[in-house]
Amino acid sequence: MAESFEPKIVVFCCQWCSYAAADLAGSMRLQYPPNIRIIKVPCTGRVDILHILKAFEYGADGVFLSGCLLGECHYVEGNYWAVNRVKRVKKILASIGVEPERVEMYFNSAGMGPQFAQCCIDFTERIRRLGPLRHKKSTESPDAIPVEVGA
Ligand code: FES
C-alpha cells in the first residue's frame, strides 16, 4: 500500500530566493516529484502557524517552507521567525500524535535550483515512508461551523 501512496505536499516558497530556485530547477529541466504544490509568499516570515495547520487540515500529508539562506532574508529576519514557527508546529503535531517530520524548513537561494529539487525529492520520500496523514479532512467552510455566543 505504501508503495502506491502519492503524498500531497505543500511548499511555501518566498518569492525572492526559493521561488526563483524552483524556477531555476524548472529551467534546468531538473526532475522533482509532481507531488509538490508551491505557494509563493512574500517571505517565509509571512507564513503563520495557522497557514501550515490549515494546509494539513485541507489534505496535505507534508508541508515545508523554503526561504532565503539565514542572514539573507530580504525582510532581515523573516526566515528566523519561520524557523521558530516550524519548530512550534512540530511540537503541536507531536502533541496530537502526528509525526513532527511532516513539517520542515529549508533554505535555498535563487541560484540553488538543484538543491531545491533535491529538497523536494528528499521530503517527498520522507513523507512517502511515513504514509498518508490520517485525519478527517475539513470540507466545511469556517462560516458553517457553529459558534456559541457568550461561551
Ligand atoms: Fe526570503 Fe524572507 S524574503 S525568507
Short mmCIF file of N, CA and C and ligand atoms in Angstrom, two decimals:
data_model
loop_
_atom_site.label_atom_id
_atom_site.label_comp_id
_atom_site.label_asym_id
_atom_site.label_seq_id
_atom_site.Cartn_x
_atom_site.Cartn_y
_atom_site.Cartn_z
N MET A 1 0.82 -1.18 0.00
CA MET A 1 0.00 0.00 0.00
C MET A 1 0.86 1.25 0.00
N ALA A 2 1.91 1.25 0.87
CA ALA A 2 2.75 2.44 0.97
C ALA A 2 3.46 2.74 -0.35
N GLU A 3 3.70 1.68 -1.18
CA GLU A 3 4.41 1.91 -2.44
C GLU A 3 3.57 2.73 -3.41
N SER A 4 2.24 2.57 -3.35
CA SER A 4 1.39 3.29 -4.29
C SER A 4 0.94 4.64 -3.75
N PHE A 5 1.34 4.93 -2.52
CA PHE A 5 0.92 6.18 -1.90
C PHE A 5 1.66 7.37 -2.51
N GLU A 6 0.91 8.32 -3.01
CA GLU A 6 1.50 9.55 -3.56
C GLU A 6 1.08 10.71 -2.66
N PRO A 7 2.01 11.20 -1.84
CA PRO A 7 1.65 12.25 -0.88
C PRO A 7 1.37 13.58 -1.55
N LYS A 8 0.52 14.35 -0.88
CA LYS A 8 0.30 15.74 -1.29
C LYS A 8 1.19 16.61 -0.40
N ILE A 9 2.00 17.40 -1.04
CA ILE A 9 2.96 18.22 -0.29
C ILE A 9 2.82 19.68 -0.67
N VAL A 10 2.63 20.50 0.35
CA VAL A 10 2.51 21.94 0.14
C VAL A 10 3.84 22.59 0.50
N VAL A 11 4.31 23.45 -0.38
CA VAL A 11 5.58 24.14 -0.16
C VAL A 11 5.33 25.64 -0.19
N PHE A 12 5.64 26.30 0.90
CA PHE A 12 5.58 27.76 0.93
C PHE A 12 6.96 28.28 0.55
N CYS A 13 7.04 28.96 -0.59
CA CYS A 13 8.32 29.47 -1.09
C CYS A 13 8.33 30.99 -1.04
N CYS A 14 9.39 31.55 -0.49
CA CYS A 14 9.49 33.01 -0.53
C CYS A 14 9.79 33.44 -1.96
N GLN A 15 9.24 34.57 -2.33
CA GLN A 15 9.33 34.99 -3.73
C GLN A 15 10.74 35.39 -4.16
N TRP A 16 11.58 35.77 -3.19
CA TRP A 16 12.88 36.34 -3.57
C TRP A 16 13.91 35.29 -3.89
N CYS A 17 13.96 34.24 -3.10
CA CYS A 17 15.02 33.24 -3.31
C CYS A 17 14.47 31.89 -3.73
N SER A 18 13.65 31.29 -2.87
CA SER A 18 13.27 29.90 -3.12
C SER A 18 12.35 29.74 -4.32
N TYR A 19 11.48 30.71 -4.56
CA TYR A 19 10.63 30.60 -5.75
C TYR A 19 11.50 30.71 -7.00
N ALA A 20 12.51 31.57 -6.92
CA ALA A 20 13.45 31.68 -8.04
C ALA A 20 14.24 30.38 -8.19
N ALA A 21 14.57 29.73 -7.08
CA ALA A 21 15.28 28.45 -7.14
C ALA A 21 14.40 27.38 -7.80
N ALA A 22 13.10 27.41 -7.47
CA ALA A 22 12.16 26.45 -8.09
C ALA A 22 12.08 26.73 -9.58
N ASP A 23 12.07 28.00 -9.93
CA ASP A 23 12.04 28.41 -11.33
C ASP A 23 13.29 27.93 -12.06
N LEU A 24 14.42 28.10 -11.40
CA LEU A 24 15.70 27.67 -11.98
C LEU A 24 15.71 26.17 -12.19
N ALA A 25 15.19 25.45 -11.19
CA ALA A 25 15.13 23.98 -11.32
C ALA A 25 14.32 23.61 -12.57
N GLY A 26 13.22 24.36 -12.79
CA GLY A 26 12.41 24.11 -13.98
C GLY A 26 13.16 24.44 -15.26
N SER A 27 13.86 25.59 -15.25
CA SER A 27 14.62 26.00 -16.43
C SER A 27 15.74 25.01 -16.75
N MET A 28 16.31 24.41 -15.69
CA MET A 28 17.39 23.43 -15.88
C MET A 28 16.84 22.04 -16.22
N ARG A 29 15.51 21.99 -16.29
CA ARG A 29 14.81 20.72 -16.59
C ARG A 29 15.17 19.63 -15.58
N LEU A 30 15.32 20.06 -14.31
CA LEU A 30 15.59 19.08 -13.26
C LEU A 30 14.27 18.44 -12.87
N GLN A 31 14.31 17.16 -12.65
CA GLN A 31 13.11 16.43 -12.29
C GLN A 31 12.91 16.49 -10.77
N TYR A 32 11.71 16.84 -10.38
CA TYR A 32 11.35 16.62 -8.97
C TYR A 32 9.90 16.16 -8.93
N PRO A 33 9.51 15.51 -7.85
CA PRO A 33 8.22 14.82 -7.85
C PRO A 33 7.04 15.77 -8.11
N PRO A 34 6.03 15.28 -8.81
CA PRO A 34 4.85 16.11 -9.09
C PRO A 34 3.93 16.26 -7.88
N ASN A 35 4.35 15.73 -6.75
CA ASN A 35 3.55 15.81 -5.52
C ASN A 35 3.58 17.20 -4.90
N ILE A 36 4.48 18.04 -5.38
CA ILE A 36 4.73 19.35 -4.78
C ILE A 36 3.76 20.40 -5.30
N ARG A 37 3.10 21.09 -4.37
CA ARG A 37 2.26 22.25 -4.73
C ARG A 37 2.91 23.48 -4.11
N ILE A 38 3.39 24.37 -4.95
CA ILE A 38 4.11 25.54 -4.44
C ILE A 38 3.17 26.72 -4.24
N ILE A 39 3.28 27.33 -3.07
CA ILE A 39 2.56 28.57 -2.79
C ILE A 39 3.61 29.67 -2.61
N LYS A 40 3.56 30.66 -3.48
CA LYS A 40 4.54 31.77 -3.42
C LYS A 40 4.10 32.77 -2.36
N VAL A 41 5.00 33.09 -1.46
CA VAL A 41 4.70 34.07 -0.41
C VAL A 41 5.79 35.15 -0.45
N PRO A 42 5.49 36.34 0.06
CA PRO A 42 6.50 37.41 0.02
C PRO A 42 7.78 37.03 0.78
N CYS A 43 7.60 36.29 1.86
CA CYS A 43 8.72 35.92 2.73
C CYS A 43 8.23 34.75 3.59
N THR A 44 9.12 33.84 3.97
CA THR A 44 8.65 32.74 4.83
C THR A 44 8.20 33.27 6.19
N GLY A 45 8.68 34.46 6.54
CA GLY A 45 8.24 35.09 7.79
C GLY A 45 6.77 35.47 7.76
N ARG A 46 6.19 35.47 6.55
CA ARG A 46 4.76 35.79 6.41
C ARG A 46 3.88 34.56 6.66
N VAL A 47 4.50 33.37 6.70
CA VAL A 47 3.73 32.13 6.88
C VAL A 47 3.46 31.93 8.37
N ASP A 48 2.20 31.93 8.70
CA ASP A 48 1.80 31.79 10.09
C ASP A 48 1.62 30.31 10.43
N ILE A 49 1.64 30.01 11.69
CA ILE A 49 1.38 28.65 12.17
C ILE A 49 0.04 28.15 11.63
N LEU A 50 -0.95 29.03 11.61
CA LEU A 50 -2.28 28.63 11.13
C LEU A 50 -2.26 28.26 9.65
N HIS A 51 -1.43 28.94 8.84
CA HIS A 51 -1.34 28.59 7.42
C HIS A 51 -0.85 27.15 7.26
N ILE A 52 0.12 26.79 8.07
CA ILE A 52 0.69 25.43 7.99
C ILE A 52 -0.35 24.41 8.45
N LEU A 53 -1.00 24.69 9.58
CA LEU A 53 -2.00 23.75 10.09
C LEU A 53 -3.18 23.63 9.13
N LYS A 54 -3.57 24.73 8.48
CA LYS A 54 -4.67 24.70 7.51
C LYS A 54 -4.31 23.80 6.32
N ALA A 55 -3.04 23.87 5.90
CA ALA A 55 -2.62 23.02 4.78
C ALA A 55 -2.83 21.55 5.14
N PHE A 56 -2.49 21.18 6.38
CA PHE A 56 -2.74 19.81 6.82
C PHE A 56 -4.24 19.52 6.88
N GLU A 57 -4.97 20.47 7.42
CA GLU A 57 -6.41 20.27 7.57
C GLU A 57 -7.08 20.02 6.22
N TYR A 58 -6.59 20.71 5.18
CA TYR A 58 -7.20 20.58 3.86
C TYR A 58 -6.57 19.48 3.01
N GLY A 59 -5.76 18.62 3.63
CA GLY A 59 -5.38 17.41 2.92
C GLY A 59 -3.91 17.20 2.64
N ALA A 60 -3.04 18.12 3.04
CA ALA A 60 -1.60 17.90 2.81
C ALA A 60 -1.11 16.78 3.72
N ASP A 61 -0.20 15.97 3.19
CA ASP A 61 0.44 14.93 4.00
C ASP A 61 1.77 15.45 4.57
N GLY A 62 2.28 16.52 3.97
CA GLY A 62 3.52 17.13 4.43
C GLY A 62 3.58 18.57 3.97
N VAL A 63 4.27 19.38 4.74
CA VAL A 63 4.39 20.81 4.41
C VAL A 63 5.84 21.22 4.66
N PHE A 64 6.44 21.93 3.70
CA PHE A 64 7.70 22.56 4.05
C PHE A 64 7.76 24.00 3.58
N LEU A 65 8.58 24.75 4.30
CA LEU A 65 8.83 26.14 3.96
C LEU A 65 10.22 26.22 3.36
N SER A 66 10.37 26.99 2.31
CA SER A 66 11.68 27.18 1.72
C SER A 66 11.93 28.67 1.61
N GLY A 67 12.95 29.12 2.32
CA GLY A 67 13.23 30.54 2.37
C GLY A 67 14.64 30.86 1.95
N CYS A 68 14.98 32.12 2.04
CA CYS A 68 16.33 32.57 1.75
C CYS A 68 17.30 31.94 2.76
N LEU A 69 18.57 31.98 2.42
CA LEU A 69 19.58 31.49 3.36
C LEU A 69 19.53 32.35 4.62
N LEU A 70 19.84 31.74 5.76
CA LEU A 70 19.83 32.51 7.01
C LEU A 70 20.79 33.69 6.90
N GLY A 71 20.30 34.85 7.30
CA GLY A 71 21.10 36.07 7.19
C GLY A 71 20.89 36.79 5.87
N GLU A 72 20.14 36.19 4.94
CA GLU A 72 19.94 36.82 3.64
C GLU A 72 18.47 37.09 3.31
N CYS A 73 17.61 37.00 4.31
CA CYS A 73 16.19 37.29 4.10
C CYS A 73 16.04 38.75 3.67
N HIS A 74 15.21 38.98 2.67
CA HIS A 74 15.01 40.34 2.18
C HIS A 74 14.25 41.21 3.18
N TYR A 75 13.67 40.56 4.19
CA TYR A 75 13.00 41.31 5.25
C TYR A 75 13.76 41.10 6.56
N VAL A 76 15.04 40.89 6.44
CA VAL A 76 16.03 40.81 7.51
C VAL A 76 15.92 39.54 8.35
N GLU A 77 14.79 39.38 9.07
CA GLU A 77 14.74 38.23 9.98
C GLU A 77 13.51 37.34 9.78
N GLY A 78 12.85 37.48 8.63
CA GLY A 78 11.64 36.69 8.37
C GLY A 78 11.89 35.19 8.44
N ASN A 79 13.02 34.75 7.90
CA ASN A 79 13.24 33.30 7.90
C ASN A 79 13.59 32.78 9.31
N TYR A 80 14.09 33.66 10.19
CA TYR A 80 14.29 33.24 11.58
C TYR A 80 12.94 33.03 12.26
N TRP A 81 11.98 33.91 11.95
CA TRP A 81 10.64 33.73 12.51
C TRP A 81 10.06 32.41 12.01
N ALA A 82 10.29 32.15 10.71
CA ALA A 82 9.76 30.92 10.11
C ALA A 82 10.35 29.68 10.79
N VAL A 83 11.64 29.73 11.08
CA VAL A 83 12.29 28.59 11.77
C VAL A 83 11.58 28.33 13.10
N ASN A 84 11.33 29.40 13.84
CA ASN A 84 10.67 29.23 15.14
C ASN A 84 9.24 28.71 14.99
N ARG A 85 8.55 29.20 13.96
CA ARG A 85 7.16 28.73 13.76
C ARG A 85 7.13 27.26 13.37
N VAL A 86 8.07 26.86 12.53
CA VAL A 86 8.13 25.44 12.14
C VAL A 86 8.40 24.57 13.38
N LYS A 87 9.30 25.05 14.25
CA LYS A 87 9.57 24.31 15.50
C LYS A 87 8.30 24.17 16.34
N ARG A 88 7.53 25.27 16.40
CA ARG A 88 6.29 25.23 17.20
C ARG A 88 5.27 24.31 16.58
N VAL A 89 5.19 24.30 15.23
CA VAL A 89 4.24 23.38 14.57
C VAL A 89 4.66 21.94 14.83
N LYS A 90 5.95 21.66 14.83
CA LYS A 90 6.42 20.30 15.13
C LYS A 90 5.92 19.87 16.51
N LYS A 91 6.01 20.80 17.48
CA LYS A 91 5.56 20.47 18.85
C LYS A 91 4.05 20.24 18.87
N ILE A 92 3.32 21.07 18.14
CA ILE A 92 1.85 20.92 18.10
C ILE A 92 1.49 19.57 17.48
N LEU A 93 2.16 19.23 16.37
CA LEU A 93 1.86 17.95 15.71
C LEU A 93 2.16 16.79 16.66
N ALA A 94 3.32 16.85 17.31
CA ALA A 94 3.69 15.77 18.24
C ALA A 94 2.65 15.64 19.36
N SER A 95 2.14 16.78 19.82
CA SER A 95 1.19 16.75 20.95
C SER A 95 -0.15 16.13 20.57
N ILE A 96 -0.44 16.06 19.26
CA ILE A 96 -1.70 15.44 18.84
C ILE A 96 -1.46 14.10 18.14
N GLY A 97 -0.23 13.59 18.29
CA GLY A 97 0.05 12.25 17.79
C GLY A 97 0.39 12.18 16.31
N VAL A 98 0.78 13.31 15.73
CA VAL A 98 1.18 13.34 14.31
C VAL A 98 2.70 13.49 14.26
N GLU A 99 3.33 12.78 13.32
CA GLU A 99 4.78 12.82 13.22
C GLU A 99 5.27 14.25 12.92
N PRO A 100 6.15 14.81 13.77
CA PRO A 100 6.65 16.17 13.53
C PRO A 100 7.48 16.29 12.25
N GLU A 101 7.94 15.15 11.73
CA GLU A 101 8.74 15.18 10.50
C GLU A 101 7.91 15.59 9.28
N ARG A 102 6.61 15.71 9.49
CA ARG A 102 5.76 16.10 8.35
C ARG A 102 5.87 17.58 8.02
N VAL A 103 6.58 18.32 8.85
CA VAL A 103 6.79 19.74 8.54
C VAL A 103 8.29 20.01 8.63
N GLU A 104 8.78 20.87 7.73
CA GLU A 104 10.22 21.13 7.70
C GLU A 104 10.51 22.52 7.17
N MET A 105 11.70 22.99 7.45
CA MET A 105 12.17 24.29 6.96
C MET A 105 13.44 24.06 6.17
N TYR A 106 13.50 24.60 4.96
CA TYR A 106 14.72 24.53 4.13
C TYR A 106 15.11 25.93 3.70
N PHE A 107 16.34 26.07 3.26
CA PHE A 107 16.85 27.36 2.81
C PHE A 107 17.48 27.17 1.42
N ASN A 108 16.99 27.93 0.46
CA ASN A 108 17.52 27.82 -0.89
C ASN A 108 17.62 29.21 -1.50
N SER A 109 18.81 29.60 -1.89
CA SER A 109 18.98 30.89 -2.56
C SER A 109 18.53 30.75 -4.01
N ALA A 110 18.46 31.89 -4.70
CA ALA A 110 17.94 31.89 -6.07
C ALA A 110 18.77 31.02 -7.01
N GLY A 111 20.04 30.85 -6.70
CA GLY A 111 20.91 30.06 -7.58
C GLY A 111 20.94 28.58 -7.22
N MET A 112 20.12 28.17 -6.28
CA MET A 112 20.19 26.78 -5.79
C MET A 112 19.06 25.91 -6.35
N GLY A 113 18.88 25.97 -7.64
CA GLY A 113 17.86 25.14 -8.29
C GLY A 113 18.04 23.65 -8.01
N PRO A 114 19.25 23.11 -8.21
CA PRO A 114 19.44 21.68 -7.94
C PRO A 114 19.16 21.31 -6.49
N GLN A 115 19.58 22.19 -5.56
CA GLN A 115 19.34 21.89 -4.15
C GLN A 115 17.84 21.94 -3.84
N PHE A 116 17.13 22.88 -4.48
CA PHE A 116 15.68 22.95 -4.26
C PHE A 116 15.03 21.65 -4.74
N ALA A 117 15.42 21.21 -5.93
CA ALA A 117 14.86 19.95 -6.45
C ALA A 117 15.17 18.80 -5.50
N GLN A 118 16.39 18.80 -4.94
CA GLN A 118 16.77 17.71 -4.02
C GLN A 118 15.93 17.76 -2.74
N CYS A 119 15.64 18.97 -2.24
CA CYS A 119 14.76 19.11 -1.07
C CYS A 119 13.39 18.46 -1.38
N CYS A 120 12.88 18.73 -2.57
CA CYS A 120 11.57 18.18 -2.96
C CYS A 120 11.62 16.66 -3.01
N ILE A 121 12.69 16.14 -3.58
CA ILE A 121 12.84 14.68 -3.70
C ILE A 121 12.95 14.05 -2.31
N ASP A 122 13.84 14.60 -1.48
CA ASP A 122 14.07 14.04 -0.14
C ASP A 122 12.81 14.11 0.72
N PHE A 123 12.14 15.27 0.69
CA PHE A 123 10.96 15.44 1.55
C PHE A 123 9.83 14.53 1.08
N THR A 124 9.67 14.41 -0.23
CA THR A 124 8.62 13.52 -0.75
C THR A 124 8.88 12.09 -0.31
N GLU A 125 10.15 11.68 -0.36
CA GLU A 125 10.50 10.32 0.08
C GLU A 125 10.20 10.13 1.56
N ARG A 126 10.52 11.16 2.33
CA ARG A 126 10.27 11.10 3.78
C ARG A 126 8.78 10.90 4.05
N ILE A 127 7.95 11.69 3.37
CA ILE A 127 6.51 11.61 3.61
C ILE A 127 5.94 10.30 3.06
N ARG A 128 6.51 9.85 1.95
CA ARG A 128 6.06 8.56 1.41
C ARG A 128 6.32 7.44 2.42
N ARG A 129 7.48 7.51 3.11
CA ARG A 129 7.80 6.50 4.13
C ARG A 129 6.85 6.59 5.31
N LEU A 130 6.48 7.83 5.69
CA LEU A 130 5.56 8.00 6.83
C LEU A 130 4.15 7.52 6.51
N GLY A 131 3.80 7.59 5.23
CA GLY A 131 2.44 7.18 4.83
C GLY A 131 1.47 8.34 4.91
N PRO A 132 0.22 8.07 4.51
CA PRO A 132 -0.77 9.17 4.49
C PRO A 132 -1.07 9.68 5.89
N LEU A 133 -1.35 10.98 5.95
CA LEU A 133 -1.80 11.57 7.21
C LEU A 133 -3.27 11.27 7.35
N ARG A 134 -3.60 10.50 8.35
CA ARG A 134 -5.00 10.10 8.51
C ARG A 134 -5.70 11.08 9.43
N HIS A 135 -6.60 11.79 8.87
CA HIS A 135 -7.42 12.69 9.65
C HIS A 135 -8.68 12.97 8.85
N LYS A 136 -9.64 13.54 9.52
CA LYS A 136 -10.87 13.89 8.85
C LYS A 136 -10.64 15.23 8.16
N LYS A 137 -10.66 15.20 6.82
CA LYS A 137 -10.42 16.43 6.09
C LYS A 137 -11.61 17.36 6.22
N SER A 138 -11.32 18.62 6.42
CA SER A 138 -12.39 19.60 6.54
C SER A 138 -12.90 19.98 5.15
N THR A 139 -14.18 19.84 4.96
CA THR A 139 -14.78 20.27 3.70
C THR A 139 -15.74 21.42 3.94
N GLU A 140 -15.92 21.73 5.23
CA GLU A 140 -16.85 22.80 5.57
C GLU A 140 -16.16 24.15 5.53
N SER A 141 -16.90 25.13 5.11
CA SER A 141 -16.41 26.50 5.20
C SER A 141 -16.36 26.86 6.67
N PRO A 142 -15.36 27.63 7.09
CA PRO A 142 -15.31 28.03 8.50
C PRO A 142 -16.59 28.74 8.92
N ASP A 143 -17.29 29.37 7.96
CA ASP A 143 -18.54 30.07 8.30
C ASP A 143 -19.64 29.10 8.71
N ALA A 144 -19.51 27.82 8.26
CA ALA A 144 -20.54 26.84 8.55
C ALA A 144 -20.40 26.23 9.95
N ILE A 145 -19.28 26.50 10.58
CA ILE A 145 -19.05 25.94 11.91
C ILE A 145 -19.82 26.76 12.94
N PRO A 146 -20.69 26.10 13.72
CA PRO A 146 -21.49 26.86 14.69
C PRO A 146 -20.61 27.46 15.79
N VAL A 147 -20.92 28.64 16.15
CA VAL A 147 -20.18 29.34 17.20
C VAL A 147 -21.13 29.62 18.34
N GLU A 148 -20.71 29.26 19.56
CA GLU A 148 -21.54 29.55 20.73
C GLU A 148 -21.26 30.96 21.20
N VAL A 149 -22.28 31.77 21.14
CA VAL A 149 -22.12 33.16 21.58
C VAL A 149 -22.21 33.21 23.11
N GLY A 150 -21.28 33.90 23.70
CA GLY A 150 -21.30 34.09 25.15
C GLY A 150 -20.68 32.91 25.89
N ALA A 151 -20.09 31.96 25.19
CA ALA A 151 -19.50 30.80 25.86
C ALA A 151 -18.16 31.17 26.46
FE1 FES B 1 13.06 35.02 1.55
FE2 FES B 1 12.36 36.30 3.82
S1 FES B 1 12.47 37.10 1.82
S2 FES B 1 12.79 34.21 3.54
#
